[in-house]
JSON list of C-alpha atoms in Angstrom, two decimals:
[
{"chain": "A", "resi": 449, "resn": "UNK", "atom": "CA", "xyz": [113.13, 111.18, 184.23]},
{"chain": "A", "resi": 450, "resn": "UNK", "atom": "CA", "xyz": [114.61, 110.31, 187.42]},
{"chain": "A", "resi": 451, "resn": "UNK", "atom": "CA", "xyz": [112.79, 112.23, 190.43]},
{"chain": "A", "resi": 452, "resn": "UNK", "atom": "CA", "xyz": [114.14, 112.02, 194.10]},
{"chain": "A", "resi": 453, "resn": "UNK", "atom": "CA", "xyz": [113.07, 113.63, 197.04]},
{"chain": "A", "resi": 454, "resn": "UNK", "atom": "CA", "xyz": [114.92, 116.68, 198.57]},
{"chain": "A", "resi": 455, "resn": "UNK", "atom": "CA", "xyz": [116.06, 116.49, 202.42]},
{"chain": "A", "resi": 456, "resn": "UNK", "atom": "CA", "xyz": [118.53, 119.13, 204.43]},
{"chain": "A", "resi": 457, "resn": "UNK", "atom": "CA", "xyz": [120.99, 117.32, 206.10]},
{"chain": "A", "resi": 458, "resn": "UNK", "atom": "CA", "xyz": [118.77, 116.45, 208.93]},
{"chain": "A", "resi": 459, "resn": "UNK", "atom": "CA", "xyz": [116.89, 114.44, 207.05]},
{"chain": "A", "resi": 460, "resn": "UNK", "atom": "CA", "xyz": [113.79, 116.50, 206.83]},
{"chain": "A", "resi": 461, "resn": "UNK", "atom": "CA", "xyz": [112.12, 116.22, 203.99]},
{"chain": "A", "resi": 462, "resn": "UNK", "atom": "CA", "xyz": [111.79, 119.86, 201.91]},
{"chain": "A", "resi": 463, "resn": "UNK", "atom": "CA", "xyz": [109.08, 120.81, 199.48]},
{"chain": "A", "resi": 464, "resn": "UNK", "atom": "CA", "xyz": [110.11, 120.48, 196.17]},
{"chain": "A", "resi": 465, "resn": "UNK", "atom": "CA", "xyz": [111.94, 117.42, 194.21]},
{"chain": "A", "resi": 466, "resn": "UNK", "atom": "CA", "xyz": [115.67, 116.59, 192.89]},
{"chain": "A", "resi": 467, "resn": "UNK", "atom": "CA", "xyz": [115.74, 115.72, 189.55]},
{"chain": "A", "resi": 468, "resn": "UNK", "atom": "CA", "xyz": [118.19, 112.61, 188.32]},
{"chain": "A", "resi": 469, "resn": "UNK", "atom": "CA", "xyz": [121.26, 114.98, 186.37]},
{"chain": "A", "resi": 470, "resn": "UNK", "atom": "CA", "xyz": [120.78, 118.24, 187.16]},
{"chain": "A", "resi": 471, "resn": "UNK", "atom": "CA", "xyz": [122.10, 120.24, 189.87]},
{"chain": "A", "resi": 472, "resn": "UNK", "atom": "CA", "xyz": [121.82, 120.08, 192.99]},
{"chain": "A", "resi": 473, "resn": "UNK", "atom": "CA", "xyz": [121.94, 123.13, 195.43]},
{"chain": "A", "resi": 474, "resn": "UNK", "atom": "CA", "xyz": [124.31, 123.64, 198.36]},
{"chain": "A", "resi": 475, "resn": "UNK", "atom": "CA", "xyz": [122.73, 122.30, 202.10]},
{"chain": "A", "resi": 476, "resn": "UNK", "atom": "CA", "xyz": [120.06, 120.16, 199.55]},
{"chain": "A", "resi": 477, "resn": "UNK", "atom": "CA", "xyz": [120.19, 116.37, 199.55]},
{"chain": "A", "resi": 478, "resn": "UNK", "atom": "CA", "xyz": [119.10, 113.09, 198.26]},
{"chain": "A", "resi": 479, "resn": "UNK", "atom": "CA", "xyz": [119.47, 109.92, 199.98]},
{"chain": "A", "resi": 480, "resn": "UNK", "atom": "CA", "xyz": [121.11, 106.67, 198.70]},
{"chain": "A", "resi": 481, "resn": "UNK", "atom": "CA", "xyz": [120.70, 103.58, 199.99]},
{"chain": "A", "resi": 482, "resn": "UNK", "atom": "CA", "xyz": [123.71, 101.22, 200.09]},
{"chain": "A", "resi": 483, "resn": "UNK", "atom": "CA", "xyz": [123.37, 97.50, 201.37]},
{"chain": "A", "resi": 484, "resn": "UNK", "atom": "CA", "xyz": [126.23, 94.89, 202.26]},
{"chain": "A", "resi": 485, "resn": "UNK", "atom": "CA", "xyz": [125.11, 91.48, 201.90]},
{"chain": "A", "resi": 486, "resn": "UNK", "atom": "CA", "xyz": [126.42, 88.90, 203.91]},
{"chain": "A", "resi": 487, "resn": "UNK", "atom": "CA", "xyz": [126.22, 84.95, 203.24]},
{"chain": "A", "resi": 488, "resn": "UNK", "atom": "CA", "xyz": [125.60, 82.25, 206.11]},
{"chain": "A", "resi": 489, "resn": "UNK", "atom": "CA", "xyz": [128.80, 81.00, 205.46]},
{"chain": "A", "resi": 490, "resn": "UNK", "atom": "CA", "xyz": [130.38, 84.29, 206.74]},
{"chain": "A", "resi": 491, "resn": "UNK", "atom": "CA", "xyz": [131.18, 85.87, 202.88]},
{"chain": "A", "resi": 492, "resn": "UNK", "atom": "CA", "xyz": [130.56, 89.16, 201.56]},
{"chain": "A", "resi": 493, "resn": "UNK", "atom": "CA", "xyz": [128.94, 89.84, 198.11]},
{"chain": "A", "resi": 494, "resn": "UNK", "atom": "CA", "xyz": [131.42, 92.18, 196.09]},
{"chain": "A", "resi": 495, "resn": "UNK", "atom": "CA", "xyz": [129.44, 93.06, 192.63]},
{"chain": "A", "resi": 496, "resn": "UNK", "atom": "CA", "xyz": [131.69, 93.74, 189.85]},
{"chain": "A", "resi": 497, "resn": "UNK", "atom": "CA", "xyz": [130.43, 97.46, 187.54]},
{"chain": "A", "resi": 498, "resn": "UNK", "atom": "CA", "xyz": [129.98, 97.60, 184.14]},
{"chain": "A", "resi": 499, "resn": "UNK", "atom": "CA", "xyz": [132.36, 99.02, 181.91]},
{"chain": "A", "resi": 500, "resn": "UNK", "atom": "CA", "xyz": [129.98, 102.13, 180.80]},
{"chain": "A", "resi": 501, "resn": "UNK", "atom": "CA", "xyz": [129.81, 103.41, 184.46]},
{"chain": "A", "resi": 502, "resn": "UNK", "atom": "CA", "xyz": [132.02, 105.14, 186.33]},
{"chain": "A", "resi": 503, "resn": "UNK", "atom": "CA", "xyz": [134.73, 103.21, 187.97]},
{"chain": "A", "resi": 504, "resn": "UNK", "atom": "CA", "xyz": [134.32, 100.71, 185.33]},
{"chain": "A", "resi": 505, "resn": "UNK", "atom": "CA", "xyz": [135.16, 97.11, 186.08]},
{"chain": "A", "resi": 506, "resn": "UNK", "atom": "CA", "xyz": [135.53, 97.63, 189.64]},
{"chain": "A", "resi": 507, "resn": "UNK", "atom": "CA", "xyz": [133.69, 96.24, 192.20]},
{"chain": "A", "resi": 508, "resn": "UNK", "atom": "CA", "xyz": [131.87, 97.08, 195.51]},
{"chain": "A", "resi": 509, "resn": "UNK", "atom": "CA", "xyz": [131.16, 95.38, 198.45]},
{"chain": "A", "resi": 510, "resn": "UNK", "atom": "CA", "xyz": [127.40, 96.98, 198.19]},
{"chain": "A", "resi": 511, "resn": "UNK", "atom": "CA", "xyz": [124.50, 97.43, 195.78]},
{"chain": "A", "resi": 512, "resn": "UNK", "atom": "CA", "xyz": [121.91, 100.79, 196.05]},
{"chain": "A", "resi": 513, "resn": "UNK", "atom": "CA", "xyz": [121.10, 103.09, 194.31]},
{"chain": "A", "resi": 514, "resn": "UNK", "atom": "CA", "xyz": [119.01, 106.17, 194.78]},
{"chain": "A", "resi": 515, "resn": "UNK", "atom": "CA", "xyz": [116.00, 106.46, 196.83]},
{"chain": "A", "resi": 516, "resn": "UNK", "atom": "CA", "xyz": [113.06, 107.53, 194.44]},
{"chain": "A", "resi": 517, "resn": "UNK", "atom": "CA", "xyz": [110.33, 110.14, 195.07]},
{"chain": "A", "resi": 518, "resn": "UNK", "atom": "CA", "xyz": [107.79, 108.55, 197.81]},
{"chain": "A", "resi": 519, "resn": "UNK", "atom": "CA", "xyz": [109.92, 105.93, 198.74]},
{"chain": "A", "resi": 520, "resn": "UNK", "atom": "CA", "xyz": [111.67, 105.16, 201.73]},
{"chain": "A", "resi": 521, "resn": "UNK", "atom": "CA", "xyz": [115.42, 104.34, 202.40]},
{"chain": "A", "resi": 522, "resn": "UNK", "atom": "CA", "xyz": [114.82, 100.39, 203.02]},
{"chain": "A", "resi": 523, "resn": "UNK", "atom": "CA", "xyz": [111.90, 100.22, 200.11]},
{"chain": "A", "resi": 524, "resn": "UNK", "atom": "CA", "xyz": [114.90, 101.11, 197.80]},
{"chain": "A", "resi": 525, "resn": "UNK", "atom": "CA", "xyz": [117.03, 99.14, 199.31]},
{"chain": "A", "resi": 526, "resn": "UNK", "atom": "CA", "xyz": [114.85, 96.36, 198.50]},
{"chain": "A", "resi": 527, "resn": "UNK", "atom": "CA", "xyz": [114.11, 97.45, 195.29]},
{"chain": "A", "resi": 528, "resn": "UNK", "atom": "CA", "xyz": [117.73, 98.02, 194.24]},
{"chain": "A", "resi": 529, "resn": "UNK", "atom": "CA", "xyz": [118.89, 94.69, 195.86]},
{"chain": "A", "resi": 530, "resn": "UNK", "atom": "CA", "xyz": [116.65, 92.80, 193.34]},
{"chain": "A", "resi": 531, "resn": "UNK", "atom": "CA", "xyz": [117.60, 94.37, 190.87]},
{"chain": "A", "resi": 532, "resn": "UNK", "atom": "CA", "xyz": [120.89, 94.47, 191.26]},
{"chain": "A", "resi": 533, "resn": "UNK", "atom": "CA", "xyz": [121.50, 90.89, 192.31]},
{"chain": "A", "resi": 534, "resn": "UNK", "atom": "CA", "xyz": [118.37, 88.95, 192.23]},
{"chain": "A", "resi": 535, "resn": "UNK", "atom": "CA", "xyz": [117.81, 88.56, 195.52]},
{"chain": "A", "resi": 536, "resn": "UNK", "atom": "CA", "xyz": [114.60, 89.63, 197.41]},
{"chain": "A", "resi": 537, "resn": "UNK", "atom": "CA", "xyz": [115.79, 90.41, 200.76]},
{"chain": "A", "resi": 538, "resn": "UNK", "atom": "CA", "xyz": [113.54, 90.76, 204.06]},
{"chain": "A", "resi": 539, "resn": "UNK", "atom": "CA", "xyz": [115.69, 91.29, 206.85]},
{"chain": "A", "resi": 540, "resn": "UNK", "atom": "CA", "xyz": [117.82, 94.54, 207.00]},
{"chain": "A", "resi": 541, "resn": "UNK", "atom": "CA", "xyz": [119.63, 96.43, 209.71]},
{"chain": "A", "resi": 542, "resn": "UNK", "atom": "CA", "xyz": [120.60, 99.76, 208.87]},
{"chain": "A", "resi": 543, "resn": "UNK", "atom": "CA", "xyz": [124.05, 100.37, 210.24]},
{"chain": "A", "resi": 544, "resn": "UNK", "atom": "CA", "xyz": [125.10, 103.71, 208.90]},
{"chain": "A", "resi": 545, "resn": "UNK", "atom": "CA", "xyz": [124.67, 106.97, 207.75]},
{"chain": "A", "resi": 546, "resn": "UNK", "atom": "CA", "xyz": [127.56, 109.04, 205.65]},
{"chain": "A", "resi": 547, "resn": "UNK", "atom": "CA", "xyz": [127.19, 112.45, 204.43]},
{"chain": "A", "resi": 548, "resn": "UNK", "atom": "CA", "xyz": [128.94, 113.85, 201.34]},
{"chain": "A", "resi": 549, "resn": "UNK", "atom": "CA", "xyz": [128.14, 117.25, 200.86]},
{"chain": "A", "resi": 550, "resn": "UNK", "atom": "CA", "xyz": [130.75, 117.07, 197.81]},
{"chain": "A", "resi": 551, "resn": "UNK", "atom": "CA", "xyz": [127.76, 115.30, 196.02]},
{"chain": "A", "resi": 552, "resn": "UNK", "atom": "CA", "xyz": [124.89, 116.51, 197.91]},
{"chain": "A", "resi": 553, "resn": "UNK", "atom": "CA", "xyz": [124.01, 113.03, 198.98]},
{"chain": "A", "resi": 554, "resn": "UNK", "atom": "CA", "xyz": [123.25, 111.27, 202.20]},
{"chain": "A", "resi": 555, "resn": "UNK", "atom": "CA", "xyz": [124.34, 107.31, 202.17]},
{"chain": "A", "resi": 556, "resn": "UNK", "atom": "CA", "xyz": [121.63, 105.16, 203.62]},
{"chain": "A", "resi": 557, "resn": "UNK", "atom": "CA", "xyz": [123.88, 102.01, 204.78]},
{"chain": "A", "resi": 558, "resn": "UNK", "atom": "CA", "xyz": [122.66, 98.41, 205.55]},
{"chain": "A", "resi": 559, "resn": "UNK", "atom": "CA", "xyz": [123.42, 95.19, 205.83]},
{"chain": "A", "resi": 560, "resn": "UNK", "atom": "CA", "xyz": [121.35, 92.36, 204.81]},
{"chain": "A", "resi": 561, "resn": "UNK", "atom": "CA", "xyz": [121.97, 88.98, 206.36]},
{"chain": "A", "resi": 562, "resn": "UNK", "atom": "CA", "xyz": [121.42, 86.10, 203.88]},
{"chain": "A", "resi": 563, "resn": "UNK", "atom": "CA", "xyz": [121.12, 82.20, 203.26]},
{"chain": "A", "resi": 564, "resn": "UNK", "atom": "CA", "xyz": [121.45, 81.97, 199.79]},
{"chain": "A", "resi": 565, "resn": "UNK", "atom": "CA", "xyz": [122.94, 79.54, 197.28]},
{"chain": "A", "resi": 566, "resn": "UNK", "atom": "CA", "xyz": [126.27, 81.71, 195.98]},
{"chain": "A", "resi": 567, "resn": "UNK", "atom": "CA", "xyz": [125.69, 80.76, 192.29]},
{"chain": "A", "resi": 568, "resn": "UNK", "atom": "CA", "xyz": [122.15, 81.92, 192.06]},
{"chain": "A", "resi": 569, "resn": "UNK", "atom": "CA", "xyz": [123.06, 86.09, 191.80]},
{"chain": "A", "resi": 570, "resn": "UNK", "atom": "CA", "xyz": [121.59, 87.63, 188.79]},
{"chain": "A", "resi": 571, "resn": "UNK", "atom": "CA", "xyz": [123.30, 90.60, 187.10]},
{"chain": "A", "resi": 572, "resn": "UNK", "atom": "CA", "xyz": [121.49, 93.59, 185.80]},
{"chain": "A", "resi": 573, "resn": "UNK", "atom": "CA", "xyz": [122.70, 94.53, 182.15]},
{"chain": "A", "resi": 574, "resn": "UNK", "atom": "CA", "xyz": [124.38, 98.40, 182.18]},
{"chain": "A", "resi": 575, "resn": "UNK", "atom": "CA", "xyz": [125.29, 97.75, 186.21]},
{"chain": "A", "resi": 576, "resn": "UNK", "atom": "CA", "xyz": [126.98, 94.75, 186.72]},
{"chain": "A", "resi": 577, "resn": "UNK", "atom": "CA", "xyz": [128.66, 92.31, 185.22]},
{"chain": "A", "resi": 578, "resn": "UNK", "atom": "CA", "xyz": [129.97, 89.99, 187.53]},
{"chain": "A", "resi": 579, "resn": "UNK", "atom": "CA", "xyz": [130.48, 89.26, 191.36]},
{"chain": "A", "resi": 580, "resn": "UNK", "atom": "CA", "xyz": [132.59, 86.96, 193.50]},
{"chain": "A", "resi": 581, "resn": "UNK", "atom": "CA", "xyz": [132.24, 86.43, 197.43]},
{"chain": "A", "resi": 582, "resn": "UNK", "atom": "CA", "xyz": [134.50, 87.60, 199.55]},
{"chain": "A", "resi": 583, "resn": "UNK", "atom": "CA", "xyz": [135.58, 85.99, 202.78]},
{"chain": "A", "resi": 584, "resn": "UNK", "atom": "CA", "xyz": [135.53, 87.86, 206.08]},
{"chain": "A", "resi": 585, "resn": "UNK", "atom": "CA", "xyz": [139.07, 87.14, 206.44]},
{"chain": "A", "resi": 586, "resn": "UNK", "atom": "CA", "xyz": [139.92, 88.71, 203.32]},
{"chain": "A", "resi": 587, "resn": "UNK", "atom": "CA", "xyz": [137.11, 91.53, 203.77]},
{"chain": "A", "resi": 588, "resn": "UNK", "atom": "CA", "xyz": [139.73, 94.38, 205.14]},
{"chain": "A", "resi": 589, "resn": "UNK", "atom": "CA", "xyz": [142.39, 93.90, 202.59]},
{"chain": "A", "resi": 590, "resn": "UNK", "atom": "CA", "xyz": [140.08, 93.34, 199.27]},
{"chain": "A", "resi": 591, "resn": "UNK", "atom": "CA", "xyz": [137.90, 96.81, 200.54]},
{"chain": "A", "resi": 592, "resn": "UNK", "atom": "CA", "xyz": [141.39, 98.55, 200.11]},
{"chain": "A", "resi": 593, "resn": "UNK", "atom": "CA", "xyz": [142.58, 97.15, 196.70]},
{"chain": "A", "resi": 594, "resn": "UNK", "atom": "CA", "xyz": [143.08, 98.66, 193.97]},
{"chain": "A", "resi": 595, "resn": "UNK", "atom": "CA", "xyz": [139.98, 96.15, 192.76]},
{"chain": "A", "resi": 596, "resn": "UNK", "atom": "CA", "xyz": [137.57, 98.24, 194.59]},
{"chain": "A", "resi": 597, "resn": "UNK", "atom": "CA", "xyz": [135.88, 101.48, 193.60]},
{"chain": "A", "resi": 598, "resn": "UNK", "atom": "CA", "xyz": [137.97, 103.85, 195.74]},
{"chain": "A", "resi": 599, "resn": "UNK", "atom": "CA", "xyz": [136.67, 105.61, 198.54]},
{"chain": "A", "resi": 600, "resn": "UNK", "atom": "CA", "xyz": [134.07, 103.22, 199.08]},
{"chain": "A", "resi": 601, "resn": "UNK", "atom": "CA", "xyz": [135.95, 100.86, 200.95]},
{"chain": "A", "resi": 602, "resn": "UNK", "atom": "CA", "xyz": [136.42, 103.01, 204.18]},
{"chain": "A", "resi": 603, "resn": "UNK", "atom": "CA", "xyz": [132.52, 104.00, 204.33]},
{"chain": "A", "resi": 604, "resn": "UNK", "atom": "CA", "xyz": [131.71, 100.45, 204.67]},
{"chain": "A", "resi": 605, "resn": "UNK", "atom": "CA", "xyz": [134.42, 99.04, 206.56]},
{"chain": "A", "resi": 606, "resn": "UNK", "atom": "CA", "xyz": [133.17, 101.65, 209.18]},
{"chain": "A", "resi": 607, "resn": "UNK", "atom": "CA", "xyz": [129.93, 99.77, 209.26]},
{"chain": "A", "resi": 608, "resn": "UNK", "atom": "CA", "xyz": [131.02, 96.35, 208.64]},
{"chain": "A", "resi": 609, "resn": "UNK", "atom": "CA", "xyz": [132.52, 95.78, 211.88]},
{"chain": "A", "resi": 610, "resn": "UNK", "atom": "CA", "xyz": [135.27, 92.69, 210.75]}
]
């Protein structure tokens, strides 16, 4: 069982926990962390989902995931990252915040400068299932595609700055 802290949509931290699945009450939050992970050589990592999630096959120019009970929002960015991708970052720079009260959940957004070899990403079995590097050139038009989980696109190309 999945357990999340609760926040109103100041951030402040209430007194009881969210549990991963069941409802969620109006003005209550959890937070997500999202992070954008850039390459030296100016490229963006775009993870492709697995077919048993939602938006199946599609990919995302990010990898999070919920922040768990007791963490913080860069601690699961971390944590997510690695598992994700395979790659243990240190340096992050959070960028963004978005609120959706549609799912009761507070985006944590980062990005995460690297200097990495490009064939060394690891997938995680039931999230991913490929990835391909995107050029900052091509950053704009691929976040709008019709290969990218809807939506998505526009909350990070607000943070992305390209």
């Amino acid at each position: 069982m999945e357990k999340w802290d609760a926040y109103d949509i100041h951030l402040n931290k209430l007194d009881f926990d969210l549990i991963r699945g069941e409802k969620i009450k109006d003005d209550v939050f959890h937070l997500v962390s999202e992070v954008v992970i850039i390459n030296s050589d100016d490229n963006y990592l775009a993870m492709r989902r697995d077919f048993d999630k939602s938006y199946p096959g599609l990919y995302e120019v990010s990898v999070g995931g919920s922040v768990l009970r007791g963490e913080s929002p860069i601690q699961a960015a971390k944590r997510e990252t690695f598992e994700e991708t395979g790659i243990n970052i240190s340096d992050l720079k959070q960028v963004g915040l978005n609120i959706s009260e549609q799912y009761n959940t507070i985006f944590v957004i980062f990005i995460a400068n690297v200097d990495i070899d490009k064939e060394s990403i690891v997938l995680q079995k039931g999230e991913t299932i490929d990835y391909r590097w995107v050029p900052s050139s091509e950053i704009n038009k691929f976040l709008n595609s019709d290969m990218h989980v809807p939506g998505k696109g526009k909350r990070i190309n607000k943070v992305i700055n390209v």
